XYZ file of C-alpha atoms in Angstrom:
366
model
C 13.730 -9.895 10.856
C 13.087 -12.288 13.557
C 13.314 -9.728 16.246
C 11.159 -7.630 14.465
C 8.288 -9.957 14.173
C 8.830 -10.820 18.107
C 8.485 -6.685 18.936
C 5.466 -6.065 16.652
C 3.627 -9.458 19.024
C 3.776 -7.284 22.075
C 0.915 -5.553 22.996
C 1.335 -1.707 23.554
C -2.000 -0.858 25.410
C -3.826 -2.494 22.992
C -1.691 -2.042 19.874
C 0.518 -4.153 17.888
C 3.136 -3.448 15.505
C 2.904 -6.327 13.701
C 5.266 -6.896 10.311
C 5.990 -3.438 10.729
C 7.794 -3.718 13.949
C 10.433 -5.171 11.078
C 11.153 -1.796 9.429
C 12.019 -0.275 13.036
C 14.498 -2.854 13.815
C 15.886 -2.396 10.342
C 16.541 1.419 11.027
C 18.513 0.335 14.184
C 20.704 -1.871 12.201
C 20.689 -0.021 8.716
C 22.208 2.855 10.710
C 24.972 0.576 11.714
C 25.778 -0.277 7.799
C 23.958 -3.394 7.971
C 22.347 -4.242 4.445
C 20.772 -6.677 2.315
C 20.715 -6.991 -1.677
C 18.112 -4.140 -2.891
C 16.084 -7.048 -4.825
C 15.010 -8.469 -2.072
C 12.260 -5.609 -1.895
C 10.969 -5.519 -4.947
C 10.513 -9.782 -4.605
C 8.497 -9.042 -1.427
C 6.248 -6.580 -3.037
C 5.457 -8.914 -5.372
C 5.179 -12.231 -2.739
C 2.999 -9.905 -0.328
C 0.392 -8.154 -3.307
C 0.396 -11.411 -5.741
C -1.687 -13.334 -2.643
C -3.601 -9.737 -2.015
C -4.945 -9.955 -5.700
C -5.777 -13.702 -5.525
C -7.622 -13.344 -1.983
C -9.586 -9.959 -2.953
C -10.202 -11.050 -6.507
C -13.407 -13.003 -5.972
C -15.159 -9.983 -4.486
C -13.283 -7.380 -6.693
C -15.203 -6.849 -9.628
C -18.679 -7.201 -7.158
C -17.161 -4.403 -4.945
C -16.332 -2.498 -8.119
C -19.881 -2.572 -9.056
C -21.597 -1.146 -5.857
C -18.915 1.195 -5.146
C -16.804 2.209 -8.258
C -17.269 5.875 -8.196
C -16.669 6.441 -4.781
C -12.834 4.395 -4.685
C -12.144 6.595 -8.216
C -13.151 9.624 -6.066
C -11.297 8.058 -2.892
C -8.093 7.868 -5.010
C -8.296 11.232 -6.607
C -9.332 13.056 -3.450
C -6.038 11.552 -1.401
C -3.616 12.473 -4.308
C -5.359 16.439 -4.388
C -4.885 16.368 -0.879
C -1.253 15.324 -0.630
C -0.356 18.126 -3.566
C -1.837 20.442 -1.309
C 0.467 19.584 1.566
C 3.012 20.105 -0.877
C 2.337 23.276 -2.009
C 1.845 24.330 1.786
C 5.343 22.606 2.957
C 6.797 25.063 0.318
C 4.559 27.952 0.815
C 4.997 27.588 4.434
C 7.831 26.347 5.808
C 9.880 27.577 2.958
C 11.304 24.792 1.466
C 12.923 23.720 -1.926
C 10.143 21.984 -3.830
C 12.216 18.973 -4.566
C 12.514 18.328 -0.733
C 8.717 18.723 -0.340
C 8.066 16.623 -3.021
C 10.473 13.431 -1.635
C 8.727 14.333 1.801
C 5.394 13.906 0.256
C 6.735 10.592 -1.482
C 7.689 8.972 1.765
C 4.552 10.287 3.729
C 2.502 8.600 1.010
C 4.759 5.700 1.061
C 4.955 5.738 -2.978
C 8.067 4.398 -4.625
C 6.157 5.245 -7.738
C 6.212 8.619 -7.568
C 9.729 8.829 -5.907
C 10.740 7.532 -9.250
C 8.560 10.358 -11.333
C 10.132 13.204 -9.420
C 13.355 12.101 -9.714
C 12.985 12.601 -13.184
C 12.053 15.772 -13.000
C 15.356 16.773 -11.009
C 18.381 15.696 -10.133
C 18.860 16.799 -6.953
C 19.535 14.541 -4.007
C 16.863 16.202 -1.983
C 14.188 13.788 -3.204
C 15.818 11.244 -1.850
C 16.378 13.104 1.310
C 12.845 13.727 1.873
C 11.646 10.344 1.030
C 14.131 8.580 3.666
C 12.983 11.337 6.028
C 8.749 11.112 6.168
C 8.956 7.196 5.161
C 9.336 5.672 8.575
C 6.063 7.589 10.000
C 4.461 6.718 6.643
C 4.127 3.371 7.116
C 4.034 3.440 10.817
C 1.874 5.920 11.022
C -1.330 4.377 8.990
C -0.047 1.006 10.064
C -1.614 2.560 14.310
C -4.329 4.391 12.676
C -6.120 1.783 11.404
C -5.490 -0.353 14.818
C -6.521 2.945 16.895
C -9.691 4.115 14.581
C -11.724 0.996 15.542
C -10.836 0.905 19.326
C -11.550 4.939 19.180
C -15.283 4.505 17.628
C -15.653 0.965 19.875
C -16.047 -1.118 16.793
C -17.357 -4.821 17.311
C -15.052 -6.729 14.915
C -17.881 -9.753 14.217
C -20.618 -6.688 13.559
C -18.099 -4.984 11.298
C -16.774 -7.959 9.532
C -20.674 -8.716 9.147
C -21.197 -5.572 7.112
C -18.816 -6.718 4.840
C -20.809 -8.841 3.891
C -23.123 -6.891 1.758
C -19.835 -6.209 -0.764
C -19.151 -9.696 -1.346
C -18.957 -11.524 -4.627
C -22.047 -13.440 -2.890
C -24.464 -11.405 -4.412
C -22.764 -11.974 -8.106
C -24.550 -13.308 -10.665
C -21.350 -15.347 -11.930
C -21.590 -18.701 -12.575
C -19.593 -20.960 -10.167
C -17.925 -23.970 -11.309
C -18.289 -27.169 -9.156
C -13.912 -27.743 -7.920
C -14.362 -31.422 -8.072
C -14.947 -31.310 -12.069
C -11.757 -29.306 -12.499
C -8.017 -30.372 -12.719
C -5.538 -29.218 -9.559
C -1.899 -28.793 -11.327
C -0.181 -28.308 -7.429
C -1.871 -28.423 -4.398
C -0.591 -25.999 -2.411
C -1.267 -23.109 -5.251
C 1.904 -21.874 -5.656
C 1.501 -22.786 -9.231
C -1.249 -19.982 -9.444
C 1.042 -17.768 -6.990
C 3.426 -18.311 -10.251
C 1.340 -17.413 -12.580
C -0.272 -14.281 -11.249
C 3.218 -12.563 -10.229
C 4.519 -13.245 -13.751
C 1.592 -12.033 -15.495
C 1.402 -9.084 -12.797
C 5.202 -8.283 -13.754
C 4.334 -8.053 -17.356
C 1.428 -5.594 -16.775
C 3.957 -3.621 -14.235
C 6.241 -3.392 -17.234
C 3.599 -1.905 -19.228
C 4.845 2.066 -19.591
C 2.166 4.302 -20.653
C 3.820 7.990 -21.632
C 2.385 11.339 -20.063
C 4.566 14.400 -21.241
C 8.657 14.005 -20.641
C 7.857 10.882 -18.327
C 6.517 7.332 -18.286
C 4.457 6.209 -15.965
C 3.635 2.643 -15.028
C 1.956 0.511 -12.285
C 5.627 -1.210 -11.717
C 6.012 -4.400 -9.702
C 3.784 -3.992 -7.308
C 0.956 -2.423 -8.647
C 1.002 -5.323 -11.768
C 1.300 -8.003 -9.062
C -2.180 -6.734 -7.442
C -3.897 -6.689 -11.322
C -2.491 -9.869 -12.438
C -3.738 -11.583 -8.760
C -7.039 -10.005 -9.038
C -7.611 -11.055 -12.554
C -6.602 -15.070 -11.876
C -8.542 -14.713 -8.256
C -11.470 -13.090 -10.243
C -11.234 -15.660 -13.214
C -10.950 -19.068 -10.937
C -10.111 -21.413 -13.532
C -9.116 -21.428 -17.253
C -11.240 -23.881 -18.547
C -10.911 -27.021 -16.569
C -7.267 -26.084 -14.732
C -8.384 -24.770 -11.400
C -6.091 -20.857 -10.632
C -7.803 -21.729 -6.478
C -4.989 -20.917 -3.482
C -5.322 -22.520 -0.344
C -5.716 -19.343 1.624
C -3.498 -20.777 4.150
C -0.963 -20.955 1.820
C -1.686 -16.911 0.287
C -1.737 -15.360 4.050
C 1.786 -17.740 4.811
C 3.456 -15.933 1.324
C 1.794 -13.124 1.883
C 3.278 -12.155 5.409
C 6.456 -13.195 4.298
C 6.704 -10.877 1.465
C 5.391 -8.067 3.583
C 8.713 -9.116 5.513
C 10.972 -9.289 2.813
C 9.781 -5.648 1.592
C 9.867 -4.054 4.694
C 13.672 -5.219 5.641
C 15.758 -3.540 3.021
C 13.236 -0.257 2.930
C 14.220 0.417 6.910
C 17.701 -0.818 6.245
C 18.229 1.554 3.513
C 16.339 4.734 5.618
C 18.151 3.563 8.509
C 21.943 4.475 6.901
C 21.502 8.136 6.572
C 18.734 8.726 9.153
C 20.258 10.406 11.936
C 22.805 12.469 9.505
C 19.557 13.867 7.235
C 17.741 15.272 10.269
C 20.829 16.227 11.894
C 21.531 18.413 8.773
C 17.913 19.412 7.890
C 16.181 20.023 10.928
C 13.158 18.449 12.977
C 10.707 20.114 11.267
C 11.167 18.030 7.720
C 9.921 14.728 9.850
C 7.171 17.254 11.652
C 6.169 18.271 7.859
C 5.803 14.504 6.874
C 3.946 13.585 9.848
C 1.189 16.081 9.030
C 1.376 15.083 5.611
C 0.261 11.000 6.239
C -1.952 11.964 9.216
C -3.835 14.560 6.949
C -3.975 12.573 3.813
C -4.901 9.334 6.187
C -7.810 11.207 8.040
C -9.933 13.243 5.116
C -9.069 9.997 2.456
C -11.212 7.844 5.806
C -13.579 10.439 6.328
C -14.338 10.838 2.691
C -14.652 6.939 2.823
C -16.778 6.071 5.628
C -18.981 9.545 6.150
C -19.541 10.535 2.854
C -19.637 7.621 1.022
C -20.855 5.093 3.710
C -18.575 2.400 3.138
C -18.365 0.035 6.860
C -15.531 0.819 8.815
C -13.459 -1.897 7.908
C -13.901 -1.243 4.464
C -13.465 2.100 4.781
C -10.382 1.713 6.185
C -9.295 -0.831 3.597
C -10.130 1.867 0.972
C -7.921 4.552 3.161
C -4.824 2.032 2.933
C -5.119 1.772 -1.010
C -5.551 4.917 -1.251
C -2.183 5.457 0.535
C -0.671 3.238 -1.083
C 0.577 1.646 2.068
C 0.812 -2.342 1.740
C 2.385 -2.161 5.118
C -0.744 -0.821 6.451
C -3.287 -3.202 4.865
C -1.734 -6.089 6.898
C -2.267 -4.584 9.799
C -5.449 -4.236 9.170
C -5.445 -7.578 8.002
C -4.675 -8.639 11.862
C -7.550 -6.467 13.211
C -10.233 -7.585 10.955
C -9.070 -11.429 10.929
C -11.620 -10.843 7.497
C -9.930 -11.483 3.798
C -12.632 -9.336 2.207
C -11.003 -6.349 3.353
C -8.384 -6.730 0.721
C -10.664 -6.343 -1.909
C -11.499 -2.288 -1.116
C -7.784 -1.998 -0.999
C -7.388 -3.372 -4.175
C -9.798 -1.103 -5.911
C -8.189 1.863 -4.511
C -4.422 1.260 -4.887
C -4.145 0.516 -8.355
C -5.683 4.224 -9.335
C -4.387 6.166 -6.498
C -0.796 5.066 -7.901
C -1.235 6.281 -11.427
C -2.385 9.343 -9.661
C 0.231 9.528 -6.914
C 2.591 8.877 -9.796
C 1.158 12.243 -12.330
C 1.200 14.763 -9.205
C 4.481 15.354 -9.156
C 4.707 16.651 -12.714
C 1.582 18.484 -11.560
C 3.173 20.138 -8.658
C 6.163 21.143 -10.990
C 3.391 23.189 -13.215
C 2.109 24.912 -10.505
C 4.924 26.527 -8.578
C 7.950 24.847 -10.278
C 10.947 22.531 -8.980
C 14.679 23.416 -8.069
């Protein structure tokens, strides 16, 4: 982990790596047979999207407002355009549906939906796929959204100054004075606390759609329950407040802790899977995140005129790529960008997670 985070602070003609410099230097060693208990993933989802919430929650419901058909739109466009690629993977390059689908689930970086179509079958293809198209995934929209601003010559104080206009600012909620209100711990990790437990209750939550249930999971319920105690403030006179200090410290950490066991575990098979299945499976995946990425951005910031930063805030949700939004995190230096991730994610994962069962009613699955 520590060699990761020294590779992703070198500067490769003007782009970093960052956190995700982690998941590369996992590969190395997951392919090696080095590992790490499985939990520790599903703990850093939670420690890096808890903080996301409680950041992005005072501008949430604002940005919602101004903008709430266009993310809906955002979401539904990027999960119509990844069945697409699907369909073409299997229409195309001939193959098995299951394989296209666990492509499609690690091009789209969603655990979600890996977990929908492996319900539907119970082949080992899925799997395949997902280990396959996951590395350029997250990689993949972690450069674009480093590369899109340095392409269109973006001024980062201009851009982060058009953010402005989508802040809470504008709200008409009342704001309570902090003095008058009682500070159980300091630091806020009481309110980290609170928000990841009440976000793993509402991930538990399983909502039935046919021969499957669906939910938002761990991750997903840790970005509701932060936004709603980030949102909220206070509960009468107990102040929820983070130091922000404190959020971006957990939250980089988590993002840390996720990204470890994810490249350890892809990193075990990897050379054996396209060894057995071919270059093109990783070629297919690649044109499924950079084709997703590019028309869910385009359909973001030239259609529905968000600013660039937000726009590519809403891209990352819309991906699903937590990964991705830190990155962008580290090019913005701006909080508020959180908050247009936020209101895509949660909506382009129930999506991400029905498509598969879609897919299977269009052309089937093996």
């Amino acid at each position: 982990m520590s060699l990761g985070y020294l590779i992703g602070r070198i500067n490769f003609f003007g782009i970093k790596f960052g956190a995700s410099a982690i998941l590369i230097v996992a590969l190395f060693f997951g392919h090696y047979g080095f590992e790490v208990p499985a939990f520790l993933s599903k703990i850093g989802l939670v420690l890096f999207l808890t903080p996301i919430g409680l950041m992005a929650g005072p501008d949430f419901v604002e940005n919602i407002k101004k903008n709430g058909v266009s993310f809906l739109l955002i979401s539904i466009v990027a999960a119509i355009v990844g069945g697409l690629t699907i369909i073409a993977s299997v229409k195309i390059f001939k193959l098995p549906v299951s394989l296209s689908l666990g492509l499609a689930t690690g091009a789209l970086t969603s655990t979600s939906m890996l977990g929908t179509v492996n319900e539907l079958t119970d082949s080992i293809l899925p799997g395949v796929g997902y280990g396959i198209a996951y590395v350029f995934g997250v990689v993949g929209v972690v450069l674009f959204v480093q590369i899109v601003p340095k392409l269109l010559g973006a001024d980062r104080e201009v851009e982060n100054a058009k953010l402005e206009i989508h802040s809470s600012k504008s709200s008409n909620k009342k704001i309570v004075d902090a003095s008058k209100l009682i500070t159980i711990e300091k630091s806020g990790l009481f309110s980290i606390a609170i928000a990841a437990f009440l976000g793993i209750l509402i991930g538990m939550i399983k909502i039935k759609a046919g021969s499957a249930k669906i939910s938002l999971g761990s991750g997903g319920g840790s970005l509701i329950g932060g936004l709603i105690l980030g949102h909220i403030g206070n509960i009468g006179k107990i102040n929820l407040r983070a130091d922000k200090g404190i959020l971006s410290a957990i939250r980089d950490l988590g993002l840390a802790f996720f990204l470890l066991p994810s490249g350890l575990k892809a990193g075990a098979g990897f050379i054996e899977v396209v060894s057995q299945y071919g270059i093109k499976l990783f070629f297919v995946g690649v044109l499924m995140t950079l084709i997703t990425t590019i028309v869910s951005f385009l359909l973001s910031y030239k259609v529905f005129k968000l600013p660039l930063f937000g726009a590519l805030g809403a891209t990352t949700g819309a991906m699903t790529s937590a990964p991705s939004l830190g990155a962008l995190l580290t090019v913005t230096e701006d909080d508020r960008v959180s908050s247009f991730y936020a209101a895509t994610q949660p909506t382009a994962t129930i999506f991400m997670v029905f498509l598969p069962q879609i897919i299977a009613l269009l052309i089937g699955i093996d």
